[in-house]
């Protein structure tokens, strides 16, 4: 994955639970979702987005969580965005 345009955002050390997730991905050599850099840079500004995403993907719905993940993956692929 190409580096972000705002390198200071990407370089800021993560804290808390997100730090553990990012460190595990780095250890595995896996790409880090770029939105995670925004989450770690401004956690107070992105907290609502994380809650919204969890509610949409895991909250009550006529669609199973797996189907919602599949729709998100399909949409991301169509937008040429890694999922």
PDB file of N, CA, C and O in Angstrom:
ATOM      1  N   UNK A   1       0.848  -1.167   0.000  1.00  0.00           N
ATOM      2  CA  UNK A   1       0.000   0.000   0.000  1.00  0.00           C
ATOM      3  C   UNK A   1       0.898   1.236   0.000  1.00  0.00           C
ATOM      4  O   UNK A   1       1.879   1.293   0.728  1.00  0.00           O
ATOM      5  N   UNK A   2       0.547   2.208  -0.821  1.00  0.00           N
ATOM      6  CA  UNK A   2       1.338   3.431  -0.887  1.00  0.00           C
ATOM      7  C   UNK A   2       1.186   4.232   0.402  1.00  0.00           C
ATOM      8  O   UNK A   2       0.135   4.210   1.033  1.00  0.00           O
ATOM      9  N   UNK A   3       2.249   4.944   0.797  1.00  0.00           N
ATOM     10  CA  UNK A   3       2.141   5.788   1.998  1.00  0.00           C
ATOM     11  C   UNK A   3       1.082   6.858   1.803  1.00  0.00           C
ATOM     12  O   UNK A   3       0.772   7.247   0.692  1.00  0.00           O
ATOM     13  N   UNK A   4       0.557   7.325   2.900  1.00  0.00           N
ATOM     14  CA  UNK A   4      -0.428   8.396   2.857  1.00  0.00           C
ATOM     15  C   UNK A   4       0.247   9.709   2.464  1.00  0.00           C
ATOM     16  O   UNK A   4       1.449   9.864   2.597  1.00  0.00           O
ATOM     17  N   UNK A   5      -0.544  10.648   2.023  1.00  0.00           N
ATOM     18  CA  UNK A   5      -0.034  11.969   1.692  1.00  0.00           C
ATOM     19  C   UNK A   5       0.449  12.700   2.943  1.00  0.00           C
ATOM     20  O   UNK A   5       1.443  13.403   2.926  1.00  0.00           O
ATOM     21  N   UNK A   6      -0.272  12.533   4.062  1.00  0.00           N
ATOM     22  CA  UNK A   6       0.080  13.203   5.313  1.00  0.00           C
ATOM     23  C   UNK A   6       0.942  12.272   6.169  1.00  0.00           C
ATOM     24  O   UNK A   6       0.446  11.565   7.035  1.00  0.00           O
ATOM     25  N   UNK A   7       2.227  12.292   5.952  1.00  0.00           N
ATOM     26  CA  UNK A   7       3.127  11.351   6.616  1.00  0.00           C
ATOM     27  C   UNK A   7       3.152  11.521   8.139  1.00  0.00           C
ATOM     28  O   UNK A   7       3.358  10.571   8.869  1.00  0.00           O
ATOM     29  N   UNK A   8       2.923  12.744   8.639  1.00  0.00           N
ATOM     30  CA  UNK A   8       2.890  12.954  10.093  1.00  0.00           C
ATOM     31  C   UNK A   8       1.725  12.194  10.730  1.00  0.00           C
ATOM     32  O   UNK A   8       1.834  11.710  11.848  1.00  0.00           O
ATOM     33  N   UNK A   9       0.629  12.100   9.999  1.00  0.00           N
ATOM     34  CA  UNK A   9      -0.527  11.348  10.500  1.00  0.00           C
ATOM     35  C   UNK A   9      -0.167   9.871  10.596  1.00  0.00           C
ATOM     36  O   UNK A   9      -0.432   9.206  11.589  1.00  0.00           O
ATOM     37  N   UNK A  10       0.454   9.354   9.555  1.00  0.00           N
ATOM     38  CA  UNK A  10       0.815   7.940   9.517  1.00  0.00           C
ATOM     39  C   UNK A  10       1.892   7.603  10.543  1.00  0.00           C
ATOM     40  O   UNK A  10       1.889   6.514  11.118  1.00  0.00           O
ATOM     41  N   UNK A  11       2.783   8.531  10.814  1.00  0.00           N
ATOM     42  CA  UNK A  11       3.916   8.256  11.702  1.00  0.00           C
ATOM     43  C   UNK A  11       3.583   8.381  13.186  1.00  0.00           C
ATOM     44  O   UNK A  11       4.340   7.896  14.025  1.00  0.00           O
ATOM     45  N   UNK A  12       2.465   9.005  13.529  1.00  0.00           N
ATOM     46  CA  UNK A  12       2.133   9.194  14.943  1.00  0.00           C
ATOM     47  C   UNK A  12       1.955   7.835  15.627  1.00  0.00           C
ATOM     48  O   UNK A  12       1.222   6.980  15.135  1.00  0.00           O
ATOM     49  N   UNK A  13       2.597   7.621  16.769  1.00  0.00           N
ATOM     50  CA  UNK A  13       2.435   6.352  17.481  1.00  0.00           C
ATOM     51  C   UNK A  13       0.995   6.151  17.948  1.00  0.00           C
ATOM     52  O   UNK A  13       0.335   7.092  18.370  1.00  0.00           O
ATOM     53  N   UNK A  14       0.534   4.925  17.827  1.00  0.00           N
ATOM     54  CA  UNK A  14      -0.820   4.587  18.270  1.00  0.00           C
ATOM     55  C   UNK A  14      -0.812   4.307  19.763  1.00  0.00           C
ATOM     56  O   UNK A  14       0.214   3.959  20.343  1.00  0.00           O
ATOM     57  N   UNK A  15      -1.982   4.447  20.361  1.00  0.00           N
ATOM     58  CA  UNK A  15      -2.144   4.157  21.786  1.00  0.00           C
ATOM     59  C   UNK A  15      -3.327   3.221  21.958  1.00  0.00           C
ATOM     60  O   UNK A  15      -4.189   3.121  21.097  1.00  0.00           O
ATOM     61  N   UNK A  16      -3.373   2.550  23.099  1.00  0.00           N
ATOM     62  CA  UNK A  16      -4.522   1.722  23.455  1.00  0.00           C
ATOM     63  C   UNK A  16      -4.701   0.502  22.578  1.00  0.00           C
ATOM     64  O   UNK A  16      -3.736  -0.065  22.055  1.00  0.00           O
ATOM     65  N   UNK A  17      -5.950   0.110  22.398  1.00  0.00           N
ATOM     66  CA  UNK A  17      -6.281  -1.108  21.658  1.00  0.00           C
ATOM     67  C   UNK A  17      -5.811  -1.045  20.211  1.00  0.00           C
ATOM     68  O   UNK A  17      -5.330  -2.026  19.652  1.00  0.00           O
ATOM     69  N   UNK A  18      -5.937   0.125  19.590  1.00  0.00           N
ATOM     70  CA  UNK A  18      -5.515   0.279  18.206  1.00  0.00           C
ATOM     71  C   UNK A  18      -4.019   0.036  18.048  1.00  0.00           C
ATOM     72  O   UNK A  18      -3.575  -0.537  17.057  1.00  0.00           O
ATOM     73  N   UNK A  19      -3.233   0.427  19.040  1.00  0.00           N
ATOM     74  CA  UNK A  19      -1.784   0.196  18.986  1.00  0.00           C
ATOM     75  C   UNK A  19      -1.486  -1.300  18.883  1.00  0.00           C
ATOM     76  O   UNK A  19      -0.633  -1.714  18.095  1.00  0.00           O
ATOM     77  N   UNK A  20      -2.184  -2.102  19.678  1.00  0.00           N
ATOM     78  CA  UNK A  20      -1.979  -3.551  19.627  1.00  0.00           C
ATOM     79  C   UNK A  20      -2.320  -4.123  18.269  1.00  0.00           C
ATOM     80  O   UNK A  20      -1.582  -4.965  17.735  1.00  0.00           O
ATOM     81  N   UNK A  21      -3.422  -3.678  17.688  1.00  0.00           N
ATOM     82  CA  UNK A  21      -3.823  -4.160  16.369  1.00  0.00           C
ATOM     83  C   UNK A  21      -2.805  -3.780  15.303  1.00  0.00           C
ATOM     84  O   UNK A  21      -2.409  -4.602  14.477  1.00  0.00           O
ATOM     85  N   UNK A  22      -2.362  -2.532  15.328  1.00  0.00           N
ATOM     86  CA  UNK A  22      -1.382  -2.058  14.346  1.00  0.00           C
ATOM     87  C   UNK A  22      -0.065  -2.806  14.503  1.00  0.00           C
ATOM     88  O   UNK A  22       0.539  -3.236  13.515  1.00  0.00           O
ATOM     89  N   UNK A  23       0.387  -2.991  15.748  1.00  0.00           N
ATOM     90  CA  UNK A  23       1.649  -3.703  15.969  1.00  0.00           C
ATOM     91  C   UNK A  23       1.579  -5.143  15.476  1.00  0.00           C
ATOM     92  O   UNK A  23       2.544  -5.653  14.894  1.00  0.00           O
ATOM     93  N   UNK A  24       0.437  -5.814  15.688  1.00  0.00           N
ATOM     94  CA  UNK A  24       0.296  -7.193  15.198  1.00  0.00           C
ATOM     95  C   UNK A  24       0.353  -7.241  13.677  1.00  0.00           C
ATOM     96  O   UNK A  24       0.980  -8.128  13.101  1.00  0.00           O
ATOM     97  N   UNK A  25      -0.300  -6.300  13.012  1.00  0.00           N
ATOM     98  CA  UNK A  25      -0.247  -6.273  11.550  1.00  0.00           C
ATOM     99  C   UNK A  25       1.173  -6.022  11.058  1.00  0.00           C
ATOM    100  O   UNK A  25       1.624  -6.652  10.105  1.00  0.00           O
ATOM    101  N   UNK A  26       1.887  -5.092  11.711  1.00  0.00           N
ATOM    102  CA  UNK A  26       3.273  -4.811  11.326  1.00  0.00           C
ATOM    103  C   UNK A  26       4.146  -6.047  11.484  1.00  0.00           C
ATOM    104  O   UNK A  26       4.964  -6.364  10.618  1.00  0.00           O
ATOM    105  N   UNK A  27       3.974  -6.773  12.606  1.00  0.00           N
ATOM    106  CA  UNK A  27       4.752  -7.993  12.846  1.00  0.00           C
ATOM    107  C   UNK A  27       4.497  -9.039  11.770  1.00  0.00           C
ATOM    108  O   UNK A  27       5.389  -9.793  11.408  1.00  0.00           O
ATOM    109  N   UNK A  28       3.267  -9.091  11.275  1.00  0.00           N
ATOM    110  CA  UNK A  28       2.899 -10.060  10.249  1.00  0.00           C
ATOM    111  C   UNK A  28       3.254  -9.576   8.844  1.00  0.00           C
ATOM    112  O   UNK A  28       3.109 -10.313   7.882  1.00  0.00           O
ATOM    113  N   UNK A  29       3.694  -8.329   8.741  1.00  0.00           N
ATOM    114  CA  UNK A  29       4.012  -7.760   7.435  1.00  0.00           C
ATOM    115  C   UNK A  29       2.768  -7.452   6.619  1.00  0.00           C
ATOM    116  O   UNK A  29       2.835  -7.315   5.405  1.00  0.00           O
ATOM    117  N   UNK A  30       1.630  -7.357   7.288  1.00  0.00           N
ATOM    118  CA  UNK A  30       0.360  -7.097   6.609  1.00  0.00           C
ATOM    119  C   UNK A  30       0.154  -5.591   6.452  1.00  0.00           C
ATOM    120  O   UNK A  30       0.665  -4.807   7.251  1.00  0.00           O
ATOM    121  N   UNK A  31      -0.582  -5.190   5.419  1.00  0.00           N
ATOM    122  CA  UNK A  31      -0.862  -3.762   5.262  1.00  0.00           C
ATOM    123  C   UNK A  31      -1.785  -3.258   6.376  1.00  0.00           C
ATOM    124  O   UNK A  31      -2.642  -3.988   6.859  1.00  0.00           O
ATOM    125  N   UNK A  32      -1.573  -2.029   6.774  1.00  0.00           N
ATOM    126  CA  UNK A  32      -2.400  -1.396   7.805  1.00  0.00           C
ATOM    127  C   UNK A  32      -3.455  -0.562   7.098  1.00  0.00           C
ATOM    128  O   UNK A  32      -3.116   0.289   6.275  1.00  0.00           O
ATOM    129  N   UNK A  33      -4.743  -0.803   7.379  1.00  0.00           N
ATOM    130  CA  UNK A  33      -5.775   0.026   6.743  1.00  0.00           C
ATOM    131  C   UNK A  33      -5.503   1.506   7.002  1.00  0.00           C
ATOM    132  O   UNK A  33      -5.280   1.917   8.135  1.00  0.00           O
ATOM    133  N   UNK A  34      -5.507   2.301   5.951  1.00  0.00           N
ATOM    134  CA  UNK A  34      -5.124   3.699   6.093  1.00  0.00           C
ATOM    135  C   UNK A  34      -6.056   4.484   7.000  1.00  0.00           C
ATOM    136  O   UNK A  34      -5.623   5.420   7.655  1.00  0.00           O
ATOM    137  N   UNK A  35      -7.315   4.085   7.086  1.00  0.00           N
ATOM    138  CA  UNK A  35      -8.223   4.818   7.979  1.00  0.00           C
ATOM    139  C   UNK A  35      -7.774   4.670   9.435  1.00  0.00           C
ATOM    140  O   UNK A  35      -8.043   5.525  10.267  1.00  0.00           O
ATOM    141  N   UNK A  36      -7.085   3.584   9.768  1.00  0.00           N
ATOM    142  CA  UNK A  36      -6.589   3.399  11.133  1.00  0.00           C
ATOM    143  C   UNK A  36      -5.617   4.507  11.515  1.00  0.00           C
ATOM    144  O   UNK A  36      -5.513   4.874  12.672  1.00  0.00           O
ATOM    145  N   UNK A  37      -4.872   5.036  10.530  1.00  0.00           N
ATOM    146  CA  UNK A  37      -3.950   6.138  10.814  1.00  0.00           C
ATOM    147  C   UNK A  37      -4.732   7.373  11.269  1.00  0.00           C
ATOM    148  O   UNK A  37      -4.315   8.073  12.175  1.00  0.00           O
ATOM    149  N   UNK A  38      -5.875   7.610  10.640  1.00  0.00           N
ATOM    150  CA  UNK A  38      -6.719   8.727  11.051  1.00  0.00           C
ATOM    151  C   UNK A  38      -7.269   8.478  12.450  1.00  0.00           C
ATOM    152  O   UNK A  38      -7.282   9.372  13.292  1.00  0.00           O
ATOM    153  N   UNK A  39      -7.686   7.234  12.718  1.00  0.00           N
ATOM    154  CA  UNK A  39      -8.229   6.894  14.033  1.00  0.00           C
ATOM    155  C   UNK A  39      -7.190   7.124  15.125  1.00  0.00           C
ATOM    156  O   UNK A  39      -7.521   7.601  16.206  1.00  0.00           O
ATOM    157  N   UNK A  40      -5.932   6.775  14.860  1.00  0.00           N
ATOM    158  CA  UNK A  40      -4.918   6.954  15.903  1.00  0.00           C
ATOM    159  C   UNK A  40      -4.460   8.411  15.999  1.00  0.00           C
ATOM    160  O   UNK A  40      -4.028   8.852  17.047  1.00  0.00           O
ATOM    161  N   UNK A  41      -4.561   9.179  14.915  1.00  0.00           N
ATOM    162  CA  UNK A  41      -4.130  10.567  14.927  1.00  0.00           C
ATOM    163  C   UNK A  41      -5.117  11.452  15.697  1.00  0.00           C
ATOM    164  O   UNK A  41      -4.714  12.334  16.453  1.00  0.00           O
ATOM    165  N   UNK A  42      -6.395  11.204  15.514  1.00  0.00           N
ATOM    166  CA  UNK A  42      -7.426  12.013  16.171  1.00  0.00           C
ATOM    167  C   UNK A  42      -8.495  11.096  16.769  1.00  0.00           C
ATOM    168  O   UNK A  42      -9.643  11.067  16.317  1.00  0.00           O
ATOM    169  N   UNK A  43      -8.151  10.332  17.800  1.00  0.00           N
ATOM    170  CA  UNK A  43      -9.125   9.385  18.343  1.00  0.00           C
ATOM    171  C   UNK A  43     -10.396  10.058  18.860  1.00  0.00           C
ATOM    172  O   UNK A  43     -11.491   9.509  18.701  1.00  0.00           O
ATOM    173  N   UNK A  44     -10.284  11.240  19.416  1.00  0.00           N
ATOM    174  CA  UNK A  44     -11.476  11.915  19.930  1.00  0.00           C
ATOM    175  C   UNK A  44     -12.407  12.346  18.798  1.00  0.00           C
ATOM    176  O   UNK A  44     -13.612  12.464  18.993  1.00  0.00           O
ATOM    177  N   UNK A  45     -11.871  12.551  17.614  1.00  0.00           N
ATOM    178  CA  UNK A  45     -12.683  12.975  16.475  1.00  0.00           C
ATOM    179  C   UNK A  45     -13.239  11.792  15.678  1.00  0.00           C
ATOM    180  O   UNK A  45     -14.175  11.966  14.906  1.00  0.00           O
ATOM    181  N   UNK A  46     -12.671  10.627  15.869  1.00  0.00           N
ATOM    182  CA  UNK A  46     -13.103   9.471  15.082  1.00  0.00           C
ATOM    183  C   UNK A  46     -13.854   8.429  15.911  1.00  0.00           C
ATOM    184  O   UNK A  46     -14.329   7.439  15.368  1.00  0.00           O
ATOM    185  N   UNK A  47     -13.983   8.659  17.203  1.00  0.00           N
ATOM    186  CA  UNK A  47     -14.669   7.711  18.087  1.00  0.00           C
ATOM    187  C   UNK A  47     -16.095   7.425  17.604  1.00  0.00           C
ATOM    188  O   UNK A  47     -16.542   6.276  17.594  1.00  0.00           O
ATOM    189  N   UNK A  48     -16.809   8.472  17.200  1.00  0.00           N
ATOM    190  CA  UNK A  48     -18.187   8.287  16.720  1.00  0.00           C
ATOM    191  C   UNK A  48     -18.238   7.439  15.455  1.00  0.00           C
ATOM    192  O   UNK A  48     -19.152   6.658  15.248  1.00  0.00           O
ATOM    193  N   UNK A  49     -17.218   7.585  14.585  1.00  0.00           N
ATOM    194  CA  UNK A  49     -17.165   6.800  13.359  1.00  0.00           C
ATOM    195  C   UNK A  49     -16.960   5.317  13.666  1.00  0.00           C
ATOM    196  O   UNK A  49     -17.594   4.454  13.046  1.00  0.00           O
ATOM    197  N   UNK A  50     -16.129   5.024  14.652  1.00  0.00           N
ATOM    198  CA  UNK A  50     -15.908   3.632  15.056  1.00  0.00           C
ATOM    199  C   UNK A  50     -17.197   3.028  15.620  1.00  0.00           C
ATOM    200  O   UNK A  50     -17.558   1.891  15.295  1.00  0.00           O
ATOM    201  N   UNK A  51     -17.908   3.783  16.448  1.00  0.00           N
ATOM    202  CA  UNK A  51     -19.181   3.292  17.006  1.00  0.00           C
ATOM    203  C   UNK A  51     -20.219   3.084  15.902  1.00  0.00           C
ATOM    204  O   UNK A  51     -20.932   2.081  15.888  1.00  0.00           O
ATOM    205  N   UNK A  52     -20.287   4.026  14.975  1.00  0.00           N
ATOM    206  CA  UNK A  52     -21.217   3.914  13.859  1.00  0.00           C
ATOM    207  C   UNK A  52     -20.927   2.661  13.035  1.00  0.00           C
ATOM    208  O   UNK A  52     -21.836   1.884  12.709  1.00  0.00           O
ATOM    209  N   UNK A  53     -19.660   2.457  12.712  1.00  0.00           N
ATOM    210  CA  UNK A  53     -19.268   1.294  11.913  1.00  0.00           C
ATOM    211  C   UNK A  53     -19.628  -0.006  12.617  1.00  0.00           C
ATOM    212  O   UNK A  53     -20.169  -0.932  11.997  1.00  0.00           O
ATOM    213  N   UNK A  54     -19.348  -0.096  13.917  1.00  0.00           N
ATOM    214  CA  UNK A  54     -19.677  -1.315  14.654  1.00  0.00           C
ATOM    215  C   UNK A  54     -21.185  -1.564  14.677  1.00  0.00           C
ATOM    216  O   UNK A  54     -21.633  -2.698  14.540  1.00  0.00           O
ATOM    217  N   UNK A  55     -21.960  -0.514  14.833  1.00  0.00           N
ATOM    218  CA  UNK A  55     -23.418  -0.668  14.847  1.00  0.00           C
ATOM    219  C   UNK A  55     -23.928  -1.145  13.490  1.00  0.00           C
ATOM    220  O   UNK A  55     -24.773  -2.032  13.407  1.00  0.00           O
ATOM    221  N   UNK A  56     -23.412  -0.570  12.421  1.00  0.00           N
ATOM    222  CA  UNK A  56     -23.834  -0.959  11.072  1.00  0.00           C
ATOM    223  C   UNK A  56     -23.411  -2.399  10.770  1.00  0.00           C
ATOM    224  O   UNK A  56     -24.192  -3.184  10.239  1.00  0.00           O
ATOM    225  N   UNK A  57     -22.197  -2.751  11.130  1.00  0.00           N
ATOM    226  CA  UNK A  57     -21.667  -4.070  10.765  1.00  0.00           C
ATOM    227  C   UNK A  57     -22.084  -5.180  11.736  1.00  0.00           C
ATOM    228  O   UNK A  57     -22.161  -6.338  11.349  1.00  0.00           O
ATOM    229  N   UNK A  58     -22.352  -4.849  13.000  1.00  0.00           N
ATOM    230  CA  UNK A  58     -22.618  -5.891  13.998  1.00  0.00           C
ATOM    231  C   UNK A  58     -23.962  -5.757  14.707  1.00  0.00           C
ATOM    232  O   UNK A  58     -24.375  -6.657  15.412  1.00  0.00           O
ATOM    233  N   UNK A  59     -24.624  -4.618  14.542  1.00  0.00           N
ATOM    234  CA  UNK A  59     -25.898  -4.403  15.230  1.00  0.00           C
ATOM    235  C   UNK A  59     -27.035  -5.197  14.605  1.00  0.00           C
ATOM    236  O   UNK A  59     -26.860  -5.891  13.595  1.00  0.00           O
ATOM    237  N   UNK A  60     -28.220  -5.113  15.200  1.00  0.00           N
ATOM    238  CA  UNK A  60     -29.378  -5.820  14.676  1.00  0.00           C
ATOM    239  C   UNK A  60     -29.655  -5.440  13.217  1.00  0.00           C
ATOM    240  O   UNK A  60     -29.568  -4.265  12.846  1.00  0.00           O
ATOM    241  N   UNK A  61     -29.963  -6.449  12.413  1.00  0.00           N
ATOM    242  CA  UNK A  61     -30.209  -6.220  10.993  1.00  0.00           C
ATOM    243  C   UNK A  61     -30.817  -7.469  10.375  1.00  0.00           C
ATOM    244  O   UNK A  61     -30.575  -8.576  10.858  1.00  0.00           O
ATOM    245  N   UNK A  62     -31.584  -7.314   9.294  1.00  0.00           N
ATOM    246  CA  UNK A  62     -32.067  -8.501   8.590  1.00  0.00           C
ATOM    247  C   UNK A  62     -30.935  -9.226   7.848  1.00  0.00           C
ATOM    248  O   UNK A  62     -31.090 -10.375   7.456  1.00  0.00           O
ATOM    249  N   UNK A  63     -29.789  -8.552   7.683  1.00  0.00           N
ATOM    250  CA  UNK A  63     -28.634  -9.171   7.024  1.00  0.00           C
ATOM    251  C   UNK A  63     -27.653  -9.688   8.075  1.00  0.00           C
ATOM    252  O   UNK A  63     -27.334  -8.981   9.031  1.00  0.00           O
ATOM    253  N   UNK A  64     -27.150 -10.885   7.858  1.00  0.00           N
ATOM    254  CA  UNK A  64     -26.145 -11.455   8.758  1.00  0.00           C
ATOM    255  C   UNK A  64     -24.859 -10.626   8.676  1.00  0.00           C
ATOM    256  O   UNK A  64     -24.561 -10.029   7.628  1.00  0.00           O
ATOM    257  N   UNK A  65     -24.058 -10.582   9.771  1.00  0.00           N
ATOM    258  CA  UNK A  65     -22.799  -9.836   9.736  1.00  0.00           C
ATOM    259  C   UNK A  65     -21.887 -10.255   8.568  1.00  0.00           C
ATOM    260  O   UNK A  65     -21.256  -9.408   7.947  1.00  0.00           O
ATOM    261  N   UNK A  66     -21.854 -11.538   8.259  1.00  0.00           N
ATOM    262  CA  UNK A  66     -21.018 -12.002   7.145  1.00  0.00           C
ATOM    263  C   UNK A  66     -21.450 -11.403   5.817  1.00  0.00           C
ATOM    264  O   UNK A  66     -20.614 -11.065   4.976  1.00  0.00           O
ATOM    265  N   UNK A  67     -22.757 -11.289   5.612  1.00  0.00           N
ATOM    266  CA  UNK A  67     -23.271 -10.687   4.380  1.00  0.00           C
ATOM    267  C   UNK A  67     -22.915  -9.204   4.330  1.00  0.00           C
ATOM    268  O   UNK A  67     -22.546  -8.680   3.283  1.00  0.00           O
ATOM    269  N   UNK A  68     -22.986  -8.535   5.470  1.00  0.00           N
ATOM    270  CA  UNK A  68     -22.608  -7.113   5.507  1.00  0.00           C
ATOM    271  C   UNK A  68     -21.128  -6.945   5.190  1.00  0.00           C
ATOM    272  O   UNK A  68     -20.738  -6.018   4.477  1.00  0.00           O
ATOM    273  N   UNK A  69     -20.290  -7.852   5.704  1.00  0.00           N
ATOM    274  CA  UNK A  69     -18.850  -7.812   5.392  1.00  0.00           C
ATOM    275  C   UNK A  69     -18.626  -8.029   3.894  1.00  0.00           C
ATOM    276  O   UNK A  69     -17.791  -7.369   3.283  1.00  0.00           O
ATOM    277  N   UNK A  70     -19.382  -8.975   3.318  1.00  0.00           N
ATOM    278  CA  UNK A  70     -19.254  -9.255   1.895  1.00  0.00           C
ATOM    279  C   UNK A  70     -19.642  -8.041   1.055  1.00  0.00           C
ATOM    280  O   UNK A  70     -18.957  -7.690   0.087  1.00  0.00           O
ATOM    281  N   UNK A  71     -20.714  -7.379   1.424  1.00  0.00           N
ATOM    282  CA  UNK A  71     -21.136  -6.169   0.719  1.00  0.00           C
ATOM    283  C   UNK A  71     -20.065  -5.085   0.833  1.00  0.00           C
ATOM    284  O   UNK A  71     -19.731  -4.412  -0.148  1.00  0.00           O
ATOM    285  N   UNK A  72     -19.505  -4.923   2.040  1.00  0.00           N
ATOM    286  CA  UNK A  72     -18.449  -3.919   2.237  1.00  0.00           C
ATOM    287  C   UNK A  72     -17.210  -4.258   1.401  1.00  0.00           C
ATOM    288  O   UNK A  72     -16.603  -3.374   0.787  1.00  0.00           O
ATOM    289  N   UNK A  73     -16.836  -5.535   1.364  1.00  0.00           N
ATOM    290  CA  UNK A  73     -15.668  -5.947   0.582  1.00  0.00           C
ATOM    291  C   UNK A  73     -15.911  -5.719  -0.907  1.00  0.00           C
ATOM    292  O   UNK A  73     -15.032  -5.229  -1.632  1.00  0.00           O
ATOM    293  N   UNK A  74     -17.090  -6.065  -1.379  1.00  0.00           N
ATOM    294  CA  UNK A  74     -17.440  -5.867  -2.787  1.00  0.00           C
ATOM    295  C   UNK A  74     -17.391  -4.376  -3.142  1.00  0.00           C
ATOM    296  O   UNK A  74     -16.813  -3.989  -4.158  1.00  0.00           O
ATOM    297  N   UNK A  75     -17.987  -3.550  -2.298  1.00  0.00           N
ATOM    298  CA  UNK A  75     -18.008  -2.110  -2.537  1.00  0.00           C
ATOM    299  C   UNK A  75     -16.594  -1.533  -2.533  1.00  0.00           C
ATOM    300  O   UNK A  75     -16.232  -0.720  -3.390  1.00  0.00           O
ATOM    301  N   UNK A  76     -15.779  -1.978  -1.588  1.00  0.00           N
ATOM    302  CA  UNK A  76     -14.392  -1.501  -1.525  1.00  0.00           C
ATOM    303  C   UNK A  76     -13.638  -1.874  -2.790  1.00  0.00           C
ATOM    304  O   UNK A  76     -12.876  -1.069  -3.332  1.00  0.00           O
ATOM    305  N   UNK A  77     -13.850  -3.098  -3.265  1.00  0.00           N
ATOM    306  CA  UNK A  77     -13.166  -3.543  -4.490  1.00  0.00           C
ATOM    307  C   UNK A  77     -13.607  -2.699  -5.685  1.00  0.00           C
ATOM    308  O   UNK A  77     -12.789  -2.303  -6.505  1.00  0.00           O
ATOM    309  N   UNK A  78     -14.901  -2.433  -5.766  1.00  0.00           N
ATOM    310  CA  UNK A  78     -15.413  -1.621  -6.870  1.00  0.00           C
ATOM    311  C   UNK A  78     -14.822  -0.206  -6.829  1.00  0.00           C
ATOM    312  O   UNK A  78     -14.662   0.436  -7.866  1.00  0.00           O
ATOM    313  N   UNK A  79     -14.519   0.265  -5.633  1.00  0.00           N
ATOM    314  CA  UNK A  79     -13.918   1.584  -5.460  1.00  0.00           C
ATOM    315  C   UNK A  79     -12.402   1.537  -5.480  1.00  0.00           C
ATOM    316  O   UNK A  79     -11.747   2.530  -5.175  1.00  0.00           O
ATOM    317  N   UNK A  80     -11.843   0.363  -5.806  1.00  0.00           N
ATOM    318  CA  UNK A  80     -10.382   0.171  -5.845  1.00  0.00           C
ATOM    319  C   UNK A  80      -9.746   0.550  -4.520  1.00  0.00           C
ATOM    320  O   UNK A  80      -8.721   1.218  -4.465  1.00  0.00           O
ATOM    321  N   UNK A  81     -10.396   0.129  -3.434  1.00  0.00           N
ATOM    322  CA  UNK A  81      -9.958   0.430  -2.068  1.00  0.00           C
ATOM    323  C   UNK A  81      -9.725  -0.887  -1.328  1.00  0.00           C
ATOM    324  O   UNK A  81     -10.636  -1.713  -1.254  1.00  0.00           O
ATOM    325  N   UNK A  82      -8.527  -1.128  -0.782  1.00  0.00           N
ATOM    326  CA  UNK A  82      -8.297  -2.385  -0.040  1.00  0.00           C
ATOM    327  C   UNK A  82      -9.255  -2.507   1.133  1.00  0.00           C
ATOM    328  O   UNK A  82      -9.555  -1.538   1.812  1.00  0.00           O
ATOM    329  N   UNK A  83      -9.769  -3.707   1.352  1.00  0.00           N
ATOM    330  CA  UNK A  83     -10.712  -3.947   2.445  1.00  0.00           C
ATOM    331  C   UNK A  83     -10.107  -4.891   3.442  1.00  0.00           C
ATOM    332  O   UNK A  83      -9.511  -5.853   3.102  1.00  0.00           O
TER     333      UNK A  83
END
